[in-house]
XYZ file of N, CA and C in Angstrom:
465
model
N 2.396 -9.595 -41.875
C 2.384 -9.032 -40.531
C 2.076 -10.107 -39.499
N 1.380 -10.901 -39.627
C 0.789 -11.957 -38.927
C 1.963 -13.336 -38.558
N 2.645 -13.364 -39.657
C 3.968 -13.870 -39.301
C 4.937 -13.743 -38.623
N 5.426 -12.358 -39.078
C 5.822 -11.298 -38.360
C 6.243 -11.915 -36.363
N 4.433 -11.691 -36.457
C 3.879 -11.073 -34.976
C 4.035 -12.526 -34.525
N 3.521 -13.847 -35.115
C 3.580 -15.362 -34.524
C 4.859 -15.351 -34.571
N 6.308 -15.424 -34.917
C 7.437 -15.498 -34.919
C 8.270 -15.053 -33.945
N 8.170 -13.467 -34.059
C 8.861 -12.375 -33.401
C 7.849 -12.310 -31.542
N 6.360 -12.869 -31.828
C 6.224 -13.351 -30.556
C 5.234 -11.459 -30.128
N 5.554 -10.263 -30.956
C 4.940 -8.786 -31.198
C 5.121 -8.361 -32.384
N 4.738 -7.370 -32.447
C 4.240 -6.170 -33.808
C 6.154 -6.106 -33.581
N 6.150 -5.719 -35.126
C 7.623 -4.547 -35.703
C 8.328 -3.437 -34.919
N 6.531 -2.740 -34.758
C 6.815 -1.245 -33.657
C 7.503 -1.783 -32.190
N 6.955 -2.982 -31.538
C 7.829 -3.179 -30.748
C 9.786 -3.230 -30.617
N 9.805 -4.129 -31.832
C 11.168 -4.836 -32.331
C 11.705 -3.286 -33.061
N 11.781 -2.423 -33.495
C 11.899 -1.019 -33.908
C 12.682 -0.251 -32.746
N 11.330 -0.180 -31.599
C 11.696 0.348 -30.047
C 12.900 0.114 -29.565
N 12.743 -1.754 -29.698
C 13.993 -2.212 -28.947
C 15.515 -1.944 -29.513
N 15.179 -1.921 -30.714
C 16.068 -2.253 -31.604
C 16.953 -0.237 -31.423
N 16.055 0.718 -31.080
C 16.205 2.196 -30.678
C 16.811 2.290 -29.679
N 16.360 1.600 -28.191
C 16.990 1.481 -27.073
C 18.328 0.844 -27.142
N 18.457 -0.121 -28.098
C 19.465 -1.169 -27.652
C 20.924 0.293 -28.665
N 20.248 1.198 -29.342
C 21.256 1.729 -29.954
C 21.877 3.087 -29.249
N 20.843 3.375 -28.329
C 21.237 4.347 -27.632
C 21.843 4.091 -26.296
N 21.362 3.165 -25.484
C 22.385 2.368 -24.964
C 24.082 2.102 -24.849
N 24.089 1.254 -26.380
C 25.299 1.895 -26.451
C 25.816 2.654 -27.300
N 25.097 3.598 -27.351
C 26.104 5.143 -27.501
C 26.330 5.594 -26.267
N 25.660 5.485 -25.469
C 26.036 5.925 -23.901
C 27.506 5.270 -23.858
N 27.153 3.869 -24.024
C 28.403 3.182 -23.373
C 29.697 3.494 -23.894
N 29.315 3.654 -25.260
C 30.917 4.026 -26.063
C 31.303 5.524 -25.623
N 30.461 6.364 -25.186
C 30.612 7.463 -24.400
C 31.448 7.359 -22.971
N 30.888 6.075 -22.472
C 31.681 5.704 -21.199
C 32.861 5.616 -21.528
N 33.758 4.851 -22.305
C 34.529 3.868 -22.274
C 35.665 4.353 -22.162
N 35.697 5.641 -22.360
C 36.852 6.284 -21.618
C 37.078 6.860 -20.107
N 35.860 6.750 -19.792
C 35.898 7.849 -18.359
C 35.909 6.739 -17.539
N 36.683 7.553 -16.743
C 38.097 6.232 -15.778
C 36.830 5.853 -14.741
N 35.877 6.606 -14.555
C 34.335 5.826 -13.380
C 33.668 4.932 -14.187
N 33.973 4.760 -15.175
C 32.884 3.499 -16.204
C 32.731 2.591 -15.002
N 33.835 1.912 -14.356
C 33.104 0.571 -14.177
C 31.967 0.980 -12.571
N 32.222 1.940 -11.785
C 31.413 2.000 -11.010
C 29.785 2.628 -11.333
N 29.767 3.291 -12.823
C 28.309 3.520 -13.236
C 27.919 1.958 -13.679
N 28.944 1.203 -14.120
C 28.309 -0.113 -14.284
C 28.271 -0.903 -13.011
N 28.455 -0.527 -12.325
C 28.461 -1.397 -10.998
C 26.608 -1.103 -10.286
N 27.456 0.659 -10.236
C 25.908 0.948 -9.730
C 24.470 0.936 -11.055
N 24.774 0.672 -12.366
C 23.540 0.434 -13.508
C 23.047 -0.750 -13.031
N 24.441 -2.044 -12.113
C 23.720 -3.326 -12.213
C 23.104 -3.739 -11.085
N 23.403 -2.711 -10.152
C 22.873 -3.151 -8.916
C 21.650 -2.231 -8.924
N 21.701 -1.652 -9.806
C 19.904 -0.586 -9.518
C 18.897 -2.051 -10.084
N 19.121 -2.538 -11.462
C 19.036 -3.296 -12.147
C 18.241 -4.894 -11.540
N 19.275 -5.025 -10.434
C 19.397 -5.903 -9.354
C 18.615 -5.561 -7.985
N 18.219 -4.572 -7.655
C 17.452 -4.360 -6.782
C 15.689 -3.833 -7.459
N 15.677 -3.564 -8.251
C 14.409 -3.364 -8.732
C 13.681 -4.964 -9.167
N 14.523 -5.800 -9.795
C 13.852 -6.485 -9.937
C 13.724 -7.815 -8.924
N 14.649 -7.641 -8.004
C 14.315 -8.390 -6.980
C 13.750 -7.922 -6.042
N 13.817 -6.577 -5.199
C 13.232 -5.984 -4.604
C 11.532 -5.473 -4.699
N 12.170 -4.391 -5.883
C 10.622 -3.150 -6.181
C 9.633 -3.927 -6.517
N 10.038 -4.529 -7.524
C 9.059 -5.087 -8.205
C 8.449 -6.306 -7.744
N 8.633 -7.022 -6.981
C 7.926 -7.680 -6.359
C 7.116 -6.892 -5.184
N 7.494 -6.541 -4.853
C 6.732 -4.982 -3.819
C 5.830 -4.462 -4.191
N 5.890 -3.580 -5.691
C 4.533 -3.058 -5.952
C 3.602 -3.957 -6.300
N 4.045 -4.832 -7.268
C 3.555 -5.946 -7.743
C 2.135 -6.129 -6.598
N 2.888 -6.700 -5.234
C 2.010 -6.911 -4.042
C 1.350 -6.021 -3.844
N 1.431 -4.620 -3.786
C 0.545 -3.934 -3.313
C -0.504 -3.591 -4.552
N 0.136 -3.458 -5.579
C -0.890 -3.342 -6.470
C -2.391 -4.217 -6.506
N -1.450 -5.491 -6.109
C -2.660 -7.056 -6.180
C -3.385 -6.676 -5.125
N -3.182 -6.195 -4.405
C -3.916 -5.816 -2.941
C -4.561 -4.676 -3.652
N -4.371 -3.941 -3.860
C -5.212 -2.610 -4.392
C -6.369 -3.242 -4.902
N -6.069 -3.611 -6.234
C -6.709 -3.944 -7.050
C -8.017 -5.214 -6.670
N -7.526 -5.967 -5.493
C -8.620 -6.815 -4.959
C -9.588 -6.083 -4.045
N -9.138 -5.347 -3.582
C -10.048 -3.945 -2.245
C -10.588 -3.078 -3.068
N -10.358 -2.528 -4.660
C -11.062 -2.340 -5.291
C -12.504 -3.153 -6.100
N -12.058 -4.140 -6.468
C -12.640 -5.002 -6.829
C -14.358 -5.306 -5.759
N -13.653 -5.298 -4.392
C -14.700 -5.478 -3.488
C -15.816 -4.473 -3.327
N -15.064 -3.154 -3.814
C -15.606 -2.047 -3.490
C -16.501 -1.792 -4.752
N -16.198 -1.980 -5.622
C -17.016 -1.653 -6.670
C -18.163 -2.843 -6.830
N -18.252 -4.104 -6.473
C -18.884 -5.398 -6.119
C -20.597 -4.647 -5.234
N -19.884 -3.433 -4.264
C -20.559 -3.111 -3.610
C -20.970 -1.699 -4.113
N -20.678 -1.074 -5.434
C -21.216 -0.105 -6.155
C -20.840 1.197 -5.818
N -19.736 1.385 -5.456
C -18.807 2.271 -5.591
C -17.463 2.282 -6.419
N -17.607 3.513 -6.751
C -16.413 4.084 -7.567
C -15.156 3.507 -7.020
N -14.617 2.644 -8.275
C -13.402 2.026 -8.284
C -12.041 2.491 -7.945
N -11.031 2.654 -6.509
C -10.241 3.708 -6.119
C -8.681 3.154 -6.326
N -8.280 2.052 -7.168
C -7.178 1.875 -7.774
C -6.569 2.817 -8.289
N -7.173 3.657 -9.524
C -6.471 4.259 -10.373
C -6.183 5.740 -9.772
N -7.099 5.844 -8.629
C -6.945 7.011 -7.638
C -5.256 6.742 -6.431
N -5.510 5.796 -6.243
C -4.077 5.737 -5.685
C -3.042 5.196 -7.075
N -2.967 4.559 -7.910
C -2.134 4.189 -8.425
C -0.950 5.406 -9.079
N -2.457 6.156 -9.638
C -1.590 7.772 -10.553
C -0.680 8.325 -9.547
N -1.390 8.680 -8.359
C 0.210 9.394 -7.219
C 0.993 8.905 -6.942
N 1.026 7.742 -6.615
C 2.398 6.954 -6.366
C 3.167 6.656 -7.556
N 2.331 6.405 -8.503
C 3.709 6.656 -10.171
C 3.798 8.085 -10.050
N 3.694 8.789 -10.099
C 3.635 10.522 -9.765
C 4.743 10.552 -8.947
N 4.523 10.142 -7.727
C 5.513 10.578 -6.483
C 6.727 9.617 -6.984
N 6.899 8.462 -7.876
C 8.410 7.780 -7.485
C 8.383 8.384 -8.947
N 7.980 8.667 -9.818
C 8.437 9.659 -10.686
C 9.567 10.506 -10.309
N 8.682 11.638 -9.518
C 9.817 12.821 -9.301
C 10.358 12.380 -8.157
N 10.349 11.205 -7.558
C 11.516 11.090 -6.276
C 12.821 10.386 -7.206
N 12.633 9.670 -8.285
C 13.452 9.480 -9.315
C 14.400 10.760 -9.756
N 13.203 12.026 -10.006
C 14.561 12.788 -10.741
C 14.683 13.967 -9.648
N 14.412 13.653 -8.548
C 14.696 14.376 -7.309
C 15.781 14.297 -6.375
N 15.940 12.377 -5.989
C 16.385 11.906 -5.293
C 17.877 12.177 -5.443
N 18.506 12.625 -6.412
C 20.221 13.376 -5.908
C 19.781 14.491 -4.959
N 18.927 15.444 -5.274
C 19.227 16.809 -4.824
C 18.320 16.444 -3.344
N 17.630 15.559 -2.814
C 16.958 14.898 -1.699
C 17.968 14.506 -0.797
N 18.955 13.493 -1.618
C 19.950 12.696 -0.488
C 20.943 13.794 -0.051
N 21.323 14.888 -0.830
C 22.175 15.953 -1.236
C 23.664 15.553 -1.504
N 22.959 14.883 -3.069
C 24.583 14.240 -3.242
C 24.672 15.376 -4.453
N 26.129 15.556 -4.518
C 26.596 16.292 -5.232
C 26.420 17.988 -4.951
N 26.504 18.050 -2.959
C 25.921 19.508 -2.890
C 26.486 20.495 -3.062
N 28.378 20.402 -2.799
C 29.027 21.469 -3.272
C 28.930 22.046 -4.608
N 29.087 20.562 -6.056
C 28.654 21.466 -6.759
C 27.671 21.952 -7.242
N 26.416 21.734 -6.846
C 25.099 22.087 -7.043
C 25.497 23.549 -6.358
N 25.890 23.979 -4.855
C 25.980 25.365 -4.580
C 27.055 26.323 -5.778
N 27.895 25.434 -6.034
C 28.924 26.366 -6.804
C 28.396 26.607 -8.005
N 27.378 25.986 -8.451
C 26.891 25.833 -9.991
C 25.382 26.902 -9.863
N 24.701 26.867 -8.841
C 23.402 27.761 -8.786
C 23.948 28.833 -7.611
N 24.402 27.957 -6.530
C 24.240 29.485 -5.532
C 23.482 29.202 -4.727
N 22.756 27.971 -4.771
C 21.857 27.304 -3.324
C 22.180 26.264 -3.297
N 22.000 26.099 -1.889
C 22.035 24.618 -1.223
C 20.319 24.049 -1.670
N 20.810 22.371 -1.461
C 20.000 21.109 -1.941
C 18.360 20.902 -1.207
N 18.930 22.168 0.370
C 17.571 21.725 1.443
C 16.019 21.827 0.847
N 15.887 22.614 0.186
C 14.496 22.548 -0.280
C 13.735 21.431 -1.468
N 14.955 21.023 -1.874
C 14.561 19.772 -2.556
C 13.686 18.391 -1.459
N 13.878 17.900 -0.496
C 13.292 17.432 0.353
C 11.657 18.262 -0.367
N 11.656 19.176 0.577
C 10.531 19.791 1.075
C 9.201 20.165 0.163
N 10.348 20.219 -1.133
C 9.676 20.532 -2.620
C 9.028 19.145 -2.889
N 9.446 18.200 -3.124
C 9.409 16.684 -3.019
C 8.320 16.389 -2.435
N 8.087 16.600 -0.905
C 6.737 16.230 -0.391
C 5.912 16.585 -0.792
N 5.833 18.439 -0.487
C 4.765 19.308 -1.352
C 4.186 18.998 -2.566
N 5.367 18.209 -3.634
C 4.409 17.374 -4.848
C 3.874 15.975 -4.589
N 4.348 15.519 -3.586
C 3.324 14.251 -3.126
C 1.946 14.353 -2.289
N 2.516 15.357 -1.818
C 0.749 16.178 -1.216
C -0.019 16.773 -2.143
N 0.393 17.238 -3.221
C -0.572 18.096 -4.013
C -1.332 16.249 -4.779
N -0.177 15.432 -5.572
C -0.533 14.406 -6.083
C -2.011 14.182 -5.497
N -1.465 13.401 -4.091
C -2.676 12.648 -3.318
C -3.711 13.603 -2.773
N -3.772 14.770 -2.728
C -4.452 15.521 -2.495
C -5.436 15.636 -3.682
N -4.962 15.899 -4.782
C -5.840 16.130 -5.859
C -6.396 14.798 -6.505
N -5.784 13.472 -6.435
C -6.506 12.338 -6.472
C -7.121 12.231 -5.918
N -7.322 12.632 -4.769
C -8.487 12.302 -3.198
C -9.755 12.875 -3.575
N -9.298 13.910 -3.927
C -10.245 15.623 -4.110
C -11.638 14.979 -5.649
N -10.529 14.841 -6.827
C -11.539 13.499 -8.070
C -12.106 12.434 -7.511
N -11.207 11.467 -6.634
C -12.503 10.572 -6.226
C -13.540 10.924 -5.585
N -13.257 11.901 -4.869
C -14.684 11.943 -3.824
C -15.303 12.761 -5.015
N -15.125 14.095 -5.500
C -16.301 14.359 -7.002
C -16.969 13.252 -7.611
N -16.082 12.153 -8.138
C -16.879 11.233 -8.954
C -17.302 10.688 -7.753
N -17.095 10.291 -6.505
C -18.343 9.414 -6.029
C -19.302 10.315 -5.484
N -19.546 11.770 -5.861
C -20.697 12.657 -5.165
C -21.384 12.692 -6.370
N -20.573 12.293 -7.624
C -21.790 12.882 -8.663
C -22.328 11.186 -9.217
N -21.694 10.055 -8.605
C -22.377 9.042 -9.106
C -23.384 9.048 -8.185
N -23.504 9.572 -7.454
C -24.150 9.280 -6.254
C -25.180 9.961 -6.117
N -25.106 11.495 -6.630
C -25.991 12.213 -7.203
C -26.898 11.571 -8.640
N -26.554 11.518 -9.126
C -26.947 10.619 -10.576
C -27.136 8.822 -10.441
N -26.783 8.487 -9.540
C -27.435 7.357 -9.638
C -26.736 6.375 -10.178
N -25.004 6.864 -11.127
C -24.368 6.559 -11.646
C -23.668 5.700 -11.716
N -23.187 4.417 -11.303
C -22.135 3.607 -10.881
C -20.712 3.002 -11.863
């Protein structure tokens, strides 16, 4: 195992994973390879591809480092650490703005009406409402844990 892991650089279970993804992948693709839009899902796979990692990810990246140093300060000064209080809603919120964001932009609205019988508008609205409940209920735990460290003496 130890070989393995100095060689391969991780554990098996990793190389397993990949080795899972890389097969389902392409089964997608051989799924594509007839449908005459292949090359624009590959256009738009490479430019999502292409903007996350030049874009997003240097983005959160930054704000995270920023989080995580204003936390750092804060707990220096013996309060409850509020990273993981913002971090959970915002993976939360681009979560479901991920599997939201068709019925948000309202792409695909005719057939979404012809297929249910409603229009896309409440998707927006639904969308916020779970980013308010998110940060709402993260807000709501931090301030508990800093009333009961605070009560208790706790840090």
């Amino acid at each position: 195992m130890t070989r393995f892991t100095t060689v391969y650089g991780a554990g098996p279970g990793h190389l397993l994973l990949l080795v899972a993804g890389f097969a389902v992948a392409g089964y997608a693709a051989l799924l594509l390879l007839d449908d005459p839009s292949a090359l624009r899902i590959l256009v738009w796979f490479v430019g999502v591809a292409l903007v996350h990692d030049v874009v997003l990810f240097p983005l959160y990246s930054a704000v995270d480092r920023a989080l995580t140093t204003v936390s750092g300060r804060l707990r220096r000064h013996g309060r409850i650490p509020i990273v993981n209080h913002v971090r959970l809603p915002l993976l939360a919120s681009g979560l479901t703005l991920l599997v939201f964001l068709p019925g948000i932009i309202r792409q695909g609205e005719e057939t979404h009406l012809a297929a249910t019988g409603f229009d896309q508008q409440p998707y927006a609205t639904a969308w916020l409402l779970l980013v308010a409940v998110f940060a709402g209920t993260s807000a709501l735990v931090y301030v508990l844990r800093s009333a009961h460290a605070a009560l208790t003496g706790d840090r």
